[in-house]
Short mmCIF file of C-alpha atoms in Angstrom, two decimals:
data_model
loop_
_atom_site.label_atom_id
_atom_site.label_comp_id
_atom_site.label_asym_id
_atom_site.label_seq_id
_atom_site.Cartn_x
_atom_site.Cartn_y
_atom_site.Cartn_z
CA MET M 9 0.00 0.00 0.00
CA SER M 10 1.54 3.17 -1.13
CA LYS M 11 1.72 6.06 1.21
CA ASP M 12 0.10 9.24 0.02
CA LYS M 13 2.52 12.10 -0.24
CA PRO M 14 1.46 15.02 1.88
CA HIS M 15 0.06 17.89 -0.11
CA ASN M 16 2.25 20.94 0.13
CA ASP M 17 0.29 24.21 -0.14
CA HIS M 18 3.41 26.35 0.00
CA HIS M 19 4.87 27.50 -3.26
CA ASP M 20 8.52 27.73 -3.95
CA PRO M 21 9.45 31.37 -3.39
CA LYS M 22 12.15 31.14 -6.05
CA PRO M 23 10.73 31.62 -9.50
CA GLN M 24 11.45 29.01 -12.15
CA LYS M 25 13.72 29.78 -15.03
CA GLY M 26 11.96 31.89 -17.58
CA GLN M 27 9.29 33.00 -15.20
CA GLN M 28 8.90 36.46 -13.71
CA SER M 29 8.44 36.97 -10.06
CA HIS M 30 5.30 38.71 -8.90
CA ASN M 31 7.04 40.03 -5.82
CA PRO M 32 8.23 43.64 -6.02
CA SER M 33 11.87 44.31 -6.41
CA PRO M 34 13.68 44.41 -3.07
CA GLN M 35 14.19 47.91 -1.76
CA GLY M 36 17.09 49.02 0.41
CA TYR M 37 17.20 51.93 2.82
CA TYR M 38 18.67 54.16 0.10
CA GLY M 39 16.55 52.77 -2.72
CA GLN M 40 17.04 49.79 -4.98
CA PRO M 41 20.21 47.72 -4.53
CA PRO M 42 23.09 48.11 -6.98
CA GLU M 43 21.98 45.10 -9.09
CA TYR M 44 19.02 47.16 -10.25
CA GLY M 45 21.26 49.93 -11.51
CA TYR M 46 20.64 52.60 -8.80
CA GLN M 47 23.69 53.69 -6.86
CA PRO M 48 22.87 57.01 -5.18
CA ILE M 49 25.67 56.93 -2.63
CA GLU M 50 28.34 56.49 -5.27
CA GLU M 51 26.81 59.26 -7.40
CA ASP M 52 26.80 61.64 -4.39
CA GLU M 53 30.42 60.83 -3.73
CA ILE M 54 31.24 61.49 -7.37
CA ASP M 55 29.39 64.84 -7.23
CA LEU M 56 31.34 65.91 -4.14
CA ILE M 57 34.58 64.85 -5.71
CA GLU M 58 33.77 66.69 -8.91
CA LEU M 59 32.80 69.80 -6.91
CA ALA M 60 36.03 69.69 -4.95
CA GLN M 61 37.95 69.15 -8.18
CA THR M 62 36.18 72.17 -9.74
CA PHE M 63 37.20 74.38 -6.84
CA TRP M 64 40.74 73.01 -6.94
CA ASP M 65 41.10 73.71 -10.63
CA ALA M 66 39.91 77.30 -10.06
CA ARG M 67 41.97 77.81 -6.91
CA MET M 68 43.98 80.69 -8.36
CA LYS M 69 40.83 82.54 -9.31
CA ILE M 70 39.40 81.99 -5.81
CA ILE M 71 42.63 83.24 -4.24
CA LYS M 72 42.66 86.34 -6.43
CA ILE M 73 39.04 87.29 -5.72
CA THR M 74 39.42 86.69 -1.98
CA GLY M 75 42.68 88.64 -1.97
CA ALA M 76 41.01 91.55 -3.73
CA PHE M 77 38.32 91.65 -1.04
CA LEU M 78 40.98 91.52 1.67
CA VAL M 79 42.82 94.44 0.10
CA LEU M 80 39.54 96.37 -0.08
CA GLY M 81 38.85 95.57 3.58
CA LEU M 82 42.35 96.70 4.54
CA PHE M 83 41.79 99.96 2.66
CA ILE M 84 38.51 100.54 4.48
CA ALA M 85 40.07 99.70 7.86
CA LEU M 86 42.99 102.11 7.31
CA PHE M 87 41.11 105.07 5.87
CA SER M 88 37.77 104.87 7.66
CA PRO M 89 37.42 107.63 10.29
CA LYS M 90 37.44 106.75 13.96
CA GLU M 91 34.09 107.31 15.59
CA TYR M 92 33.35 107.15 19.30
CA SER M 93 29.88 106.65 20.71
CA THR M 94 28.38 106.86 24.17
CA SER M 95 24.86 106.46 25.45
CA ALA M 96 22.70 107.39 28.42
CA THR M 97 19.36 106.11 29.64
CA MET M 98 16.63 108.33 31.11
CA MET M 99 13.25 107.76 32.68
CA PRO M 100 10.56 110.39 32.00
CA GLU M 101 8.02 111.44 34.57
CA MET M 102 4.99 109.22 35.06
CA GLN M 103 1.72 110.94 35.95
CA SER M 104 0.70 110.19 39.53
CA ALA M 105 -2.67 110.52 41.14
CA GLN M 106 -1.60 113.43 43.31
CA SER M 107 1.71 115.23 43.24
CA GLY M 108 3.51 116.79 46.16
CA ALA M 109 2.35 120.29 45.28
CA SER M 110 -1.25 119.13 45.17
CA GLY M 111 -0.89 117.53 48.57
CA LEU M 112 0.65 120.72 49.92
CA LEU M 113 -2.29 122.72 48.58
CA GLN M 114 -4.74 120.27 50.12
CA GLN M 115 -3.02 120.51 53.50
CA TYR M 116 -2.28 124.21 53.75
CA GLY M 117 -4.69 125.69 51.23
CA GLY M 118 -7.05 126.85 53.94
CA MET M 119 -4.30 128.77 55.69
CA LEU M 120 -3.48 130.58 52.44
CA GLY M 121 -7.10 131.31 51.74
CA ILE M 122 -7.29 128.95 48.74
CA SER M 123 -10.58 127.13 48.49
CA GLY M 124 -10.94 123.49 47.52
CA SER M 125 -12.36 124.35 44.11
CA GLN M 126 -9.07 126.02 43.23
CA LEU M 127 -7.02 122.93 43.96
CA SER M 128 -7.75 121.36 40.58
CA GLY M 129 -5.62 123.90 38.72
CA GLY M 130 -2.82 122.80 36.43
CA GLN M 131 -2.58 120.87 33.22
CA GLU M 132 -3.45 117.21 33.05
CA GLY M 133 -1.14 114.50 31.75
CA THR M 134 2.49 114.55 30.72
CA ILE M 135 4.43 114.66 27.49
CA PRO M 136 4.40 111.15 25.93
CA PRO M 137 7.86 109.58 25.64
CA GLN M 138 7.24 109.10 21.90
CA LEU M 139 7.54 112.88 21.44
CA TYR M 140 11.05 113.16 22.89
CA PRO M 141 12.76 112.14 19.60
CA ASN M 142 10.78 114.88 17.82
CA ILE M 143 12.09 117.44 20.31
CA VAL M 144 15.69 116.32 19.72
CA GLN M 145 15.23 116.48 15.94
CA SER M 146 13.61 119.94 15.99
CA LEU M 147 15.50 122.93 14.57
CA PRO M 148 15.40 125.04 17.78
CA TYR M 149 17.03 122.17 19.67
CA GLN M 150 19.64 121.63 16.95
CA VAL M 151 20.51 125.35 16.74
CA GLU M 152 21.08 125.57 20.50
CA LEU M 153 23.23 122.43 20.33
CA MET M 154 25.32 123.90 17.50
CA ASN M 155 26.03 126.99 19.63
CA THR M 156 27.37 124.85 22.48
CA GLU M 157 31.12 125.04 23.13
CA VAL M 158 32.77 121.64 23.52
CA HIS M 159 36.36 120.60 24.19
CA PHE M 160 37.76 118.26 21.52
CA SER M 161 40.66 116.39 23.12
CA ARG M 162 42.02 114.84 19.92
CA TYR M 163 42.24 118.29 18.32
CA ASP M 164 43.28 120.04 21.57
CA THR M 165 40.80 122.84 21.04
CA THR M 166 37.52 124.20 22.37
CA ALA M 167 34.97 125.31 19.82
CA THR M 168 31.26 125.28 19.14
CA VAL M 169 29.81 122.24 17.43
CA TYR M 170 29.03 124.34 14.35
CA ASP M 171 32.60 125.67 14.07
CA PHE M 172 34.02 122.19 14.56
CA PHE M 173 32.13 120.68 11.62
CA THR M 174 32.61 123.70 9.35
CA ASN M 175 36.22 124.73 10.07
CA ILE M 176 38.08 122.08 12.09
CA HIS M 177 36.83 118.61 11.26
CA SER M 178 38.09 117.13 7.99
CA PRO M 179 36.46 113.86 6.89
CA SER M 180 38.39 110.86 5.62
CA ILE M 181 38.85 109.90 1.97
CA LEU M 182 35.68 107.83 2.11
CA GLY M 183 33.92 110.79 3.68
CA TYR M 184 35.03 113.07 0.86
CA VAL M 185 33.74 110.56 -1.69
CA LYS M 186 30.40 110.35 0.13
CA GLN M 187 30.09 114.13 0.40
CA PHE M 188 30.94 114.55 -3.27
CA THR M 189 28.42 111.90 -4.32
CA ILE M 190 25.63 113.33 -2.17
CA GLY M 191 26.38 116.96 -2.95
CA LEU M 192 26.90 116.51 -6.70
CA PRO M 193 23.24 117.23 -7.66
CA GLY M 194 23.28 120.40 -5.58
CA GLN M 195 26.55 121.50 -7.18
CA ILE M 196 25.14 120.97 -10.66
CA ILE M 197 22.03 122.98 -9.79
CA GLY M 198 24.20 125.69 -8.27
CA LEU M 199 25.92 126.26 -11.62
CA PHE M 200 22.67 127.64 -13.03
CA LYS M 201 21.95 129.91 -10.07
CA SER M 202 23.17 133.41 -9.42
CA GLU M 203 26.36 133.84 -7.42
CA GLU M 204 24.69 135.45 -4.45
CA GLN M 205 26.49 134.79 -1.23
CA ASP M 206 24.04 133.67 1.44
CA ILE M 207 25.92 134.81 4.51
CA ASN M 208 23.66 134.50 7.53
CA PRO M 209 25.18 134.15 10.99
CA LEU M 210 23.95 131.24 13.03
CA PRO M 211 21.21 132.50 15.40
CA LYS M 212 22.01 132.16 19.08
CA LYS M 213 18.43 131.66 20.20
CA VAL M 214 15.43 130.56 18.19
CA ASP M 215 12.01 132.06 18.72
CA ARG M 216 9.44 129.41 17.84
CA ASP M 217 6.92 132.06 16.84
CA SER M 218 9.29 133.57 14.26
CA VAL M 219 10.48 132.43 10.84
CA LEU M 220 13.76 130.55 11.04
CA ARG M 221 16.17 130.88 8.14
CA LEU M 222 19.37 128.84 7.84
CA ASN M 223 21.79 128.77 4.93
CA ARG M 224 22.92 125.61 3.17
CA GLU M 225 26.05 125.12 5.26
CA GLN M 226 24.10 125.44 8.49
CA MET M 227 21.49 122.95 7.29
CA GLU M 228 24.26 120.49 6.42
CA THR M 229 25.52 120.75 9.99
CA VAL M 230 21.97 120.16 11.24
CA LYS M 231 21.76 116.99 9.12
CA THR M 232 25.11 115.84 10.50
CA LEU M 233 23.99 116.37 14.08
CA ARG M 234 20.72 114.53 13.48
CA GLU M 235 22.72 111.54 12.25
CA ARG M 236 25.16 111.64 15.16
CA LEU M 237 22.75 112.38 18.00
CA SER M 238 19.62 110.27 18.34
CA ILE M 239 17.18 109.14 20.99
CA SER M 240 15.10 105.98 21.05
CA VAL M 241 12.13 104.97 23.17
CA ASP M 242 11.33 101.57 24.65
CA GLN M 243 7.64 101.17 23.87
CA GLU M 244 7.05 98.83 26.83
CA THR M 245 8.86 100.64 29.64
CA GLY M 246 9.10 104.18 28.22
CA ILE M 247 12.84 104.30 28.95
CA LEU M 248 14.73 106.77 26.74
CA THR M 249 18.18 105.95 25.33
CA LEU M 250 20.24 108.85 24.00
CA THR M 251 23.19 107.95 21.76
CA SER M 252 25.97 110.39 20.86
CA GLU M 253 28.56 109.55 18.18
CA PHE M 254 31.45 111.88 17.33
CA PRO M 255 35.04 111.63 16.05
CA ASP M 256 36.34 112.61 19.51
CA PRO M 257 35.71 110.61 22.72
CA GLN M 258 35.62 113.62 25.05
CA ALA M 259 33.32 115.54 22.70
CA ALA M 260 30.97 112.56 22.41
CA ALA M 261 30.51 112.51 26.19
CA GLU M 262 30.22 116.31 26.57
CA ILE M 263 27.70 116.66 23.74
CA GLY M 264 25.68 113.81 25.23
CA ARG M 265 25.62 115.62 28.59
CA VAL M 266 24.65 118.93 26.96
CA ALA M 267 21.98 117.16 24.92
CA ILE M 268 20.38 115.81 28.10
CA THR M 269 20.44 119.27 29.70
CA LEU M 270 18.87 120.88 26.62
CA LEU M 271 16.26 118.14 26.46
CA LYS M 272 15.26 118.83 30.07
CA GLU M 273 15.00 122.55 29.35
CA GLN M 274 12.98 122.03 26.18
CA VAL M 275 10.56 119.62 27.87
CA LYS M 276 10.20 121.99 30.81
CA GLU M 277 9.50 124.89 28.47
CA TYR M 278 6.88 122.92 26.53
CA ARG M 279 5.18 121.53 29.62
CA THR M 280 5.11 124.68 31.78
CA GLN M 281 4.26 127.20 29.07
CA LYS M 282 0.67 127.72 30.23
CA ALA M 283 1.60 127.74 33.90
CA ARG M 284 4.36 130.30 33.29
CA GLN M 285 2.02 132.54 31.33
CA ASN M 286 -0.56 132.29 34.12
CA LEU M 287 2.04 133.14 36.76
CA GLN M 288 3.31 136.10 34.77
CA PHE M 289 -0.23 137.45 34.34
CA VAL M 290 -1.01 137.04 38.05
CA GLN M 291 2.26 138.75 39.02
CA GLU M 292 1.39 141.75 36.85
CA GLN M 293 -2.07 141.94 38.44
CA VAL M 294 -0.59 141.69 41.91
CA GLU M 295 1.81 144.54 41.16
CA GLU M 296 -1.03 146.78 39.96
CA ALA M 297 -3.21 145.85 42.96
CA ARG M 298 -0.33 146.60 45.32
CA LYS M 299 0.09 150.07 43.84
CA ARG M 300 -3.62 150.83 44.15
CA PHE M 301 -3.65 149.53 47.71
CA GLU M 302 -0.68 151.69 48.67
CA GLU M 303 -2.29 154.76 47.09
CA ALA M 304 -5.57 154.12 48.96
CA GLN M 305 -3.65 153.58 52.18
CA GLN M 306 -1.74 156.81 51.66
CA ARG M 307 -4.89 158.84 50.98
CA LEU M 308 -6.60 157.47 54.07
CA ALA M 309 -3.58 158.23 56.27
CA GLU M 310 -3.23 161.77 54.95
CA PHE M 311 -6.95 162.47 55.51
CA ARG M 312 -6.83 161.24 59.10
CA ASP M 313 -3.73 163.28 59.81
CA SER M 314 -5.40 166.46 58.56
CA ASN M 315 -8.77 165.75 60.27
CA LEU M 316 -7.98 164.55 63.75
CA ASN M 317 -11.32 165.51 65.37
CA LEU M 318 -13.71 164.63 62.50
CA ALA M 319 -16.21 167.17 63.82
CA THR M 320 -18.31 167.51 60.68
CA ALA M 321 -20.47 164.90 58.96
CA LYS M 322 -18.78 165.66 55.67
CA ALA M 323 -15.42 164.72 57.11
CA GLN M 324 -16.85 161.50 58.55
CA SER M 325 -18.40 160.61 55.17
CA ARG M 326 -15.11 161.26 53.44
CA GLU M 327 -13.33 159.03 55.91
CA GLN M 328 -15.83 156.23 55.30
CA GLU M 329 -15.33 156.59 51.54
CA LEU M 330 -11.57 156.39 51.87
CA GLN M 331 -11.90 153.45 54.26
CA SER M 332 -14.09 151.60 51.75
CA GLN M 333 -11.53 152.17 48.99
CA TYR M 334 -8.80 150.97 51.32
CA ASP M 335 -10.73 147.80 52.22
CA LEU M 336 -11.56 147.10 48.57
CA THR M 337 -7.96 147.48 47.37
CA PHE M 338 -6.68 145.48 50.33
CA ASN M 339 -9.04 142.58 49.65
CA LEU M 340 -8.14 142.59 45.96
CA TYR M 341 -4.44 142.70 46.72
CA ASN M 342 -4.77 139.93 49.28
CA SER M 343 -6.78 137.71 46.90
CA LEU M 344 -4.33 138.19 44.05
CA SER M 345 -1.41 137.48 46.39
CA GLN M 346 -3.01 134.17 47.29
CA ARG M 347 -3.57 133.46 43.63
CA GLN M 348 0.09 134.21 42.96
CA GLU M 349 1.19 131.68 45.55
CA GLN M 350 -1.12 129.11 43.98
CA ALA M 351 0.29 129.87 40.50
CA LYS M 352 3.82 129.26 41.83
CA LEU M 353 2.75 125.90 43.21
CA ASP M 354 1.02 125.08 39.91
CA LEU M 355 4.21 125.89 38.05
CA GLN M 356 6.19 123.62 40.34
CA GLU M 357 3.61 120.88 39.86
CA GLU M 358 3.74 121.19 36.07
CA THR M 359 7.55 121.10 35.96
CA PRO M 360 8.46 117.66 34.53
CA VAL M 361 11.10 115.40 35.98
CA LEU M 362 13.49 113.57 33.64
CA SER M 363 15.60 111.22 35.72
CA VAL M 364 18.94 110.04 34.36
CA LEU M 365 19.36 106.33 35.09
CA GLN M 366 22.75 105.93 33.42
CA PRO M 367 24.82 109.04 32.66
CA VAL M 368 27.09 109.41 29.67
CA SER M 369 30.70 108.30 29.95
CA VAL M 370 33.82 108.93 27.90
CA PRO M 371 34.21 105.99 25.48
CA LEU M 372 37.54 104.17 25.55
CA ASN M 373 37.44 102.39 22.19
CA ASP M 374 36.25 103.50 18.78
CA ASN M 375 33.37 101.83 16.96
CA THR M 376 35.41 100.44 14.07
CA SER M 377 37.56 97.30 14.41
CA GLY M 378 40.20 96.68 11.74
CA LEU M 379 40.42 92.95 12.47
CA LEU M 380 36.66 92.54 12.23
CA ILE M 381 36.60 94.39 8.91
CA LEU M 382 39.33 92.08 7.53
CA ILE M 383 37.51 88.95 8.72
CA VAL M 384 34.22 90.06 7.22
CA SER M 385 35.83 91.11 3.93
CA GLY M 386 37.71 87.77 3.73
CA MET M 387 34.54 85.75 4.34
CA LEU M 388 32.64 87.82 1.82
CA GLY M 389 35.42 87.39 -0.74
CA GLY M 390 35.44 83.62 -0.25
CA ILE M 391 31.68 83.36 -0.70
CA VAL M 392 31.73 85.54 -3.81
CA SER M 393 34.65 83.63 -5.36
CA LEU M 394 33.07 80.19 -4.77
CA GLY M 395 29.77 81.41 -6.17
CA TRP M 396 31.57 82.86 -9.20
CA VAL M 397 33.28 79.52 -9.89
CA LEU M 398 30.02 77.57 -9.59
CA ILE M 399 28.15 79.92 -11.92
CA GLU M 400 30.99 79.89 -14.44
CA ASN M 401 31.18 76.07 -14.39
CA TRP M 402 27.41 75.76 -14.80
CA TRP M 403 27.45 78.14 -17.73
CA LYS M 404 30.13 76.10 -19.48
CA HIS M 405 28.09 72.90 -19.08
CA GLU M 406 25.02 74.67 -20.44
CA GLN M 407 26.92 75.86 -23.49
CA VAL M 408 28.17 72.31 -24.16
CA ARG M 409 24.67 70.90 -23.77
CA LEU M 410 23.17 73.44 -26.14
CA GLU M 411 25.84 72.86 -28.79
CA SER M 412 25.40 69.05 -28.71
#
């Protein structure tokens, strides 16, 4: 009895000769194995080798381009002017619910005869910190700054800022090129204008209600100062940062200090303008009331000296009339005197406070670094040279492909 062979349901995974396998081609981690004709790793290695070979073949060109950038960087490092900068931080006044002057009025107002309804005098709010840069950039501020005398240690001289930039300071070669490039349109236009000499002395003080006229040279100095002196505002904290940059370390610090002082004066003038006008008006009224009071007092005294007995009714009536005039002028003088004291307190209350958190200091090092300029120029030259070689090599391959 023959034994039945067990039925095998499994198929031979290896395909017979001449048959195609239904299984997909085996895939490796990097794609199909080399027997299927795909060798990405070898092609990447060939590309890197070819790229390195391309750079090696063009090594002289890379060296020349990088060297040219290094020479340019050395030229800039040697001939660029030295600039020194310093900065200071300030904190403007924050409006409080009740200032010290208001508290003083509340406490002693009754003794001075000032009623509670008068205690609300004074302007509300403060100058926003966002307006401080506008004050620094304004022409009245710039003119006062140009008239400031500053000691320039590198030049061993003391001169105004305007005289320094017009007569003493000489820019570098790059500065001359920049000035010539910027001023060339104005020079061309000036050839077609009349040769009138606009000689106007720099004003010492600027009246904001008048027309301000500056000549071209003065406006150029204003532009220079606006570039060298700036103020920025931290929108979150309101802290002000004033930066002063000049070709002299001592001058940079001194101009920064003067700029802070002028800023305080300008802000005080803007803020207290109404209070000062009110105080001036009250002082004039007090002076007139004092004169009338003294005249009434003098008339009453003279009448009493000449009429000691006051026997007649006419004399008594005259005395009452003079007494009434005396009382009226005294009350007016007393009321205006109280108002004058209140106006002084209002002026003190309106006077802003600009606290200096970090004062200016004399900078020790200039802003430019020769080594940093050389490093940057060398890196830039290397990038440009490698890019030039790649573009040139690609263009050659494109030309060959188009010709074939």
